[in-house]
PDB file of C-alpha atoms and ligand atoms in Angstrom:
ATOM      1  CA  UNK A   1     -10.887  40.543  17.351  1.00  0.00           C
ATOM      2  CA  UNK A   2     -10.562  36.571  17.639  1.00  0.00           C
ATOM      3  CA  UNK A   3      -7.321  35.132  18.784  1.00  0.00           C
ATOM      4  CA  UNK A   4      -5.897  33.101  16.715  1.00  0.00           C
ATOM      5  CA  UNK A   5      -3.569  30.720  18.782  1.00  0.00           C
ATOM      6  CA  UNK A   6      -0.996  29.107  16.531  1.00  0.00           C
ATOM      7  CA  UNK A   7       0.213  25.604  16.677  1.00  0.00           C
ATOM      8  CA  UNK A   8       3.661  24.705  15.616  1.00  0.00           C
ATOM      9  CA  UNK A   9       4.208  21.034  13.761  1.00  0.00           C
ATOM     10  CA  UNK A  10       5.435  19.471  17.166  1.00  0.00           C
ATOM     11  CA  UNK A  11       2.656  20.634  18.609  1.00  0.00           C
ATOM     12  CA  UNK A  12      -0.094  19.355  16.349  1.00  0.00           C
ATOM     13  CA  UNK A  13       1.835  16.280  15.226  1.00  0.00           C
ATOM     14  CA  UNK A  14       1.798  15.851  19.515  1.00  0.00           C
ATOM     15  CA  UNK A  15      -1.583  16.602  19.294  1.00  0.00           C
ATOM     16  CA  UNK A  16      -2.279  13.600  16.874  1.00  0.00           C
ATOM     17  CA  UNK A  17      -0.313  11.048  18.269  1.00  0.00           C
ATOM     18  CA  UNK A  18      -2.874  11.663  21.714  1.00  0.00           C
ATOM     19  CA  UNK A  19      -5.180  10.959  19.647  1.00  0.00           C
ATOM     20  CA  UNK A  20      -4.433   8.059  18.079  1.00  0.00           C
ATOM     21  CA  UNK A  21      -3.072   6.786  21.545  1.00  0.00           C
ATOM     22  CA  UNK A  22      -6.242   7.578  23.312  1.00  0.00           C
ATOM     23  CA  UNK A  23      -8.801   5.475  20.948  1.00  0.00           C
ATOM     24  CA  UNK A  24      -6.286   2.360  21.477  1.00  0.00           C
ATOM     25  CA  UNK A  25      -6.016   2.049  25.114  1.00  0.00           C
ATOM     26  CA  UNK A  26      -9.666   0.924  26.101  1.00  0.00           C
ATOM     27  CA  UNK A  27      -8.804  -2.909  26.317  1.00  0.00           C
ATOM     28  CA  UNK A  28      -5.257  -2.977  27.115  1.00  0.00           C
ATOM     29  CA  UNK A  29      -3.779  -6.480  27.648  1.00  0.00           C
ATOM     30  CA  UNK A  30      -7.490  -7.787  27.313  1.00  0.00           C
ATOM     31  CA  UNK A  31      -6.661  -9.619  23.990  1.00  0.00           C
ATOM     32  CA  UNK A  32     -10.057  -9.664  22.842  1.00  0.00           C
ATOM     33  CA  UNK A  33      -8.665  -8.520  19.312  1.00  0.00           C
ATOM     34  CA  UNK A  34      -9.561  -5.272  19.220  1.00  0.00           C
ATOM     35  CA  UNK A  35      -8.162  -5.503  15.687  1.00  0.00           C
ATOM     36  CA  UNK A  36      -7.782  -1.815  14.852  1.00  0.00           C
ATOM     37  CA  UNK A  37      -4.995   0.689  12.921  1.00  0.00           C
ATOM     38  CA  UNK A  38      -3.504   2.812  15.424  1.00  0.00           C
ATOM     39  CA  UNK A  39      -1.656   5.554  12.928  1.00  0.00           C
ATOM     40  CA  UNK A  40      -0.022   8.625  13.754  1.00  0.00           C
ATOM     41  CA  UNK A  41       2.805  10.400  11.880  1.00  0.00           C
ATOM     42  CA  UNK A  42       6.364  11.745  12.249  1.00  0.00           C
ATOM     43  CA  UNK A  43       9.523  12.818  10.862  1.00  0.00           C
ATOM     44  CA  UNK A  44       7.503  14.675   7.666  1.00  0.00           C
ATOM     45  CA  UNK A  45       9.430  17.157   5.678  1.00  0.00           C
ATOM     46  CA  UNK A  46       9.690  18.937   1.951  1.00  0.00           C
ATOM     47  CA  UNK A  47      13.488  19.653   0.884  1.00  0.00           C
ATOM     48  CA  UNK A  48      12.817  23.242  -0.525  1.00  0.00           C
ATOM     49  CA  UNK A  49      11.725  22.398  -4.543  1.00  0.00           C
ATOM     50  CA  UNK A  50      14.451  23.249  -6.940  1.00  0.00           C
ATOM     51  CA  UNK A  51      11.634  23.852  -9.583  1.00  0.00           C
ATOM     52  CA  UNK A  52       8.418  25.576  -9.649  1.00  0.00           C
ATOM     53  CA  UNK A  53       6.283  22.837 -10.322  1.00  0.00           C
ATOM     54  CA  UNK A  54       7.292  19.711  -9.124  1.00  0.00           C
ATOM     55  CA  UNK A  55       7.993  19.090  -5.052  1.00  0.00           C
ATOM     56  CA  UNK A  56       8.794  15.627  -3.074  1.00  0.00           C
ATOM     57  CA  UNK A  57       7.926  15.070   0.132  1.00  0.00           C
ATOM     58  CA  UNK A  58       8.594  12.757   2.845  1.00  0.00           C
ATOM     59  CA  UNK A  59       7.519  11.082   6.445  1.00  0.00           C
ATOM     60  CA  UNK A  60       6.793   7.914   8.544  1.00  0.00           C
ATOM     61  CA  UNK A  61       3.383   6.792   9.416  1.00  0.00           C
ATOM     62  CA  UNK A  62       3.300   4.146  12.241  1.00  0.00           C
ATOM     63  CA  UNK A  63       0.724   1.830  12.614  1.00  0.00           C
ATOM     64  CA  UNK A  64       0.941   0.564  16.580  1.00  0.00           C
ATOM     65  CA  UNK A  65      -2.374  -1.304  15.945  1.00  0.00           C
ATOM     66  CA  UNK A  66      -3.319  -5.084  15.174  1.00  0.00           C
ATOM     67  CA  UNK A  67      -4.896  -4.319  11.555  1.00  0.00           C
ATOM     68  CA  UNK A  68      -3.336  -3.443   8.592  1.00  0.00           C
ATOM     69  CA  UNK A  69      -4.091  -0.125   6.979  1.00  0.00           C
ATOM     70  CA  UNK A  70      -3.698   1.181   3.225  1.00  0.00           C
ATOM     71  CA  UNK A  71      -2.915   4.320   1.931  1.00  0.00           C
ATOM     72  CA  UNK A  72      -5.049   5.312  -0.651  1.00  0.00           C
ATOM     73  CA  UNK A  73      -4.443   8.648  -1.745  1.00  0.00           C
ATOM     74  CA  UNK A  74      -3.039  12.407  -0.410  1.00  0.00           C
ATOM     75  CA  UNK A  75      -4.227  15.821  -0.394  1.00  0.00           C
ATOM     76  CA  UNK A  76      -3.456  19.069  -0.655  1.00  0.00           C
ATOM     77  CA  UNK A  77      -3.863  22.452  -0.458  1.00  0.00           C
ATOM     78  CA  UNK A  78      -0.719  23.420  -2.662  1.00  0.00           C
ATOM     79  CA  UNK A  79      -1.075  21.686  -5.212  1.00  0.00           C
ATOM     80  CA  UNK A  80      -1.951  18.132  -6.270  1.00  0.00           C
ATOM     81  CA  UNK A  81      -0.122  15.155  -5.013  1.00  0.00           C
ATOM     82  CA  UNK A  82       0.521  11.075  -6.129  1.00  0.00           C
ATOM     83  CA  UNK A  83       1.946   8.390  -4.007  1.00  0.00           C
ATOM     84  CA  UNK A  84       5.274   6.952  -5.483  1.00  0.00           C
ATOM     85  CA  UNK A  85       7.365   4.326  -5.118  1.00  0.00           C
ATOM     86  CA  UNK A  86      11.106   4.095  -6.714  1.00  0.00           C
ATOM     87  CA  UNK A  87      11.984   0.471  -7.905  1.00  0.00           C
ATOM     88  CA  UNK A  88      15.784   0.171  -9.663  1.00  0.00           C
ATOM     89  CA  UNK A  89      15.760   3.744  -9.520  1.00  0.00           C
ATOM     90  CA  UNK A  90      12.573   4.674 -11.156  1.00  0.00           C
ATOM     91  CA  UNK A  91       9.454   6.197  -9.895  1.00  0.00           C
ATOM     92  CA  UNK A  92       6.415   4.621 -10.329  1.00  0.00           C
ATOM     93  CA  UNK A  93       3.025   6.084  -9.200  1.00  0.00           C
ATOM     94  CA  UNK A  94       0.791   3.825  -6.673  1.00  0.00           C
ATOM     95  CA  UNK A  95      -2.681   3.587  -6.205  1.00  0.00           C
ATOM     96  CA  UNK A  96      -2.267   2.902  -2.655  1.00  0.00           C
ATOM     97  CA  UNK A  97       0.441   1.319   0.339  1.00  0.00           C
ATOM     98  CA  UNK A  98       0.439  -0.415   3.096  1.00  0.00           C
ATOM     99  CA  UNK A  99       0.670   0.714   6.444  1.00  0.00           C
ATOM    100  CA  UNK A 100       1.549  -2.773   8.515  1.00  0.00           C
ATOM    101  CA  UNK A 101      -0.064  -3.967  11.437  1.00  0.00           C
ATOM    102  CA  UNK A 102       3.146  -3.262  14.147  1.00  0.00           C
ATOM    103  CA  UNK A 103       4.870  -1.533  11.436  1.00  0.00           C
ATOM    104  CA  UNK A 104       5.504   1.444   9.110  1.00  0.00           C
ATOM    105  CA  UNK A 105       5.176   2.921   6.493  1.00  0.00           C
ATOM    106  CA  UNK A 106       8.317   4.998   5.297  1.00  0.00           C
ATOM    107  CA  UNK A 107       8.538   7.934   3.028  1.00  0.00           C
ATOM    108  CA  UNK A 108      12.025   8.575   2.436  1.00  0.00           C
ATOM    109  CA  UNK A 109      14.684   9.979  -0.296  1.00  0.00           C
ATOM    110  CA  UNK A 110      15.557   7.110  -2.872  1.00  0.00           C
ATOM    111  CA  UNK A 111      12.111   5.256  -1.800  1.00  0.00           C
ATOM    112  CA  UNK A 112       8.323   6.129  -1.434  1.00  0.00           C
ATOM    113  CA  UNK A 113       8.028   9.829  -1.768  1.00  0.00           C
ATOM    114  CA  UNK A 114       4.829  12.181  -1.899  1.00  0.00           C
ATOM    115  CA  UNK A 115       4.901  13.930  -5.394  1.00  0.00           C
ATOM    116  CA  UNK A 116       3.578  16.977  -5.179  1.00  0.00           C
ATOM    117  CA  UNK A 117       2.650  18.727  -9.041  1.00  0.00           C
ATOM    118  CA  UNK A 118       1.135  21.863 -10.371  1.00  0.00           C
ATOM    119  CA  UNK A 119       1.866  23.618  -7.612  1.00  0.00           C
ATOM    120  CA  UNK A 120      -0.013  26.695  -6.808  1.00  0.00           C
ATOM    121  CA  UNK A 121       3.024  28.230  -5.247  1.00  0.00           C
ATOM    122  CA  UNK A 122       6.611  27.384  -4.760  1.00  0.00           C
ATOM    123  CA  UNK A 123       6.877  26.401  -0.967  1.00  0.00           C
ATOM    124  CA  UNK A 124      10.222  28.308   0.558  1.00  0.00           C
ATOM    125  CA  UNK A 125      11.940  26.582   3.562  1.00  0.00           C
ATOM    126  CA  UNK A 126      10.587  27.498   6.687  1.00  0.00           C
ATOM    127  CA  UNK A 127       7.194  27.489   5.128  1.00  0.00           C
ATOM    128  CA  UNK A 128       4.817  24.612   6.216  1.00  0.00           C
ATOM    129  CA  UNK A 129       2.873  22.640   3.922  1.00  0.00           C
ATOM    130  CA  UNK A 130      -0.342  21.479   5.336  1.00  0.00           C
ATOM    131  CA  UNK A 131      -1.795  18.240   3.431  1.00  0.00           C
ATOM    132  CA  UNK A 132      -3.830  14.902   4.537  1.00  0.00           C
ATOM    133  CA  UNK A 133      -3.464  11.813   4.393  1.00  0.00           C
ATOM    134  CA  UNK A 134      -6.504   9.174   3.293  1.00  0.00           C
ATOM    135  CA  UNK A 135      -6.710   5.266   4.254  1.00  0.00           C
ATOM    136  CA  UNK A 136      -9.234   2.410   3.839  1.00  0.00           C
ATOM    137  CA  UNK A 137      -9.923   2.150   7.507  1.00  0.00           C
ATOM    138  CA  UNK A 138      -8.978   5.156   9.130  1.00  0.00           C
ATOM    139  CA  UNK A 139      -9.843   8.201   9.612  1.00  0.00           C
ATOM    140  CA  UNK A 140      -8.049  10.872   7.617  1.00  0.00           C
ATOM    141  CA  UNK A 141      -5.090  12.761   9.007  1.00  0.00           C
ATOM    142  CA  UNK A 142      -3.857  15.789   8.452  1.00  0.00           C
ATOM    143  CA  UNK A 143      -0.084  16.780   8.332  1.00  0.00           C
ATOM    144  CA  UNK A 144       1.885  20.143   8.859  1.00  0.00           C
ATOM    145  CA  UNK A 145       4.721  19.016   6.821  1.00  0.00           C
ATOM    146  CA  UNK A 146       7.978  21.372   6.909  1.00  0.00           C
ATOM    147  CA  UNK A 147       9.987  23.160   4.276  1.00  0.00           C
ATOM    148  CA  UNK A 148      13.545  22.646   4.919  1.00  0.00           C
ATOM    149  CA  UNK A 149      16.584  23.058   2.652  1.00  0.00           C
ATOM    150  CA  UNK A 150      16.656  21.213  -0.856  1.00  0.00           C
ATOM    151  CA  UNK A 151      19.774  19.535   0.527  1.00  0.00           C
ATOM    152  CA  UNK A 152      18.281  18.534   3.967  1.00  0.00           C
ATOM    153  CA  UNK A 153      19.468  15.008   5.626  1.00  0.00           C
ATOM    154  CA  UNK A 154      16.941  14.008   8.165  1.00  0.00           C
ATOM    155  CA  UNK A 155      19.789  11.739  10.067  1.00  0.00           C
ATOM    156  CA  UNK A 156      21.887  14.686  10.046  1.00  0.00           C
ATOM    157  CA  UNK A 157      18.943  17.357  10.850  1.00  0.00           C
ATOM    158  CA  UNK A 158      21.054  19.399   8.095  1.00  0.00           C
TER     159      UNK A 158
HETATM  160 CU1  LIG B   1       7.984  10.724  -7.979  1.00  0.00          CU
END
């Protein structure tokens, strides 16, 4: 038997943000522009899909580096998913985004949103939703996203 040990979302988002922290710290306060993104990820979740194809999903990706980043597209293993952005209330699909240099790059309901379509199955809250996210410059990274209600408010947690 192999043990399996299994990692909740805190735990491997925690586990990404070391990461990200640990390549960025070599020349601290040296100046020498050491002009890289620095991106980790937080606050991801899926409200629980009303229908059985279609699924939206949100989160924040931070960029505490000096270089811009982009977006360019999303994968995953549920089904396949486009980056959109809602302008006067319609959603339009983007080729990429940009992560800022000292900024962020937010995912939330009534703005940018992960489109997820054709999915292979219909993801049930308290599932998790693994998918990964692709830029120009950095390395990809992956997200445990979870299923919470269809109604959920992340500033409420409800
Ligand atoms: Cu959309």
């Amino acid at each position: 038997m192999i043990a399996v040990r299994r990692l909740t979302p805190a735990a491997l988002v925690g586990a990404l943000v070391g990461a990200a922290a640990l390549t960025g710290c070599s020349d601290s306060g040296s100046g020498s522009g050491d002009a890289r993104a620095e991106l980790s990820v937080s606050a991801a979740y899926m409200p629980q899909p009303v229908s059985d194809s279609m699924a939206a999903g949100f989160l924040t990706i931070t960029n505490k580096g000096g270089s811009k980043d982009d977006l360019t597209s999303v994968t995953s293993d549920v089904g396949q998913v486009t980056v959109h952005e809602t302008v006067d209330s319609s959603m339009t699909e983007v080729k990429s985004l940009d992560v800022p240099a000292h900024g962020r790059l937010e995912f939330k309901s009534g703005g940018n949103h992960l489109m997820f379509e054709n999915l292979k199955r219909k993801p049930e809250q308290g599932d998790t939703v693994s998918l990964k996210l692709h830029f120009t410059k950095s390395d990809p990274v992956t997200v445990e996203m979870p299923v919470k209600s269809a109604t959920y408010n992340p500033k409420t947690g409800h």
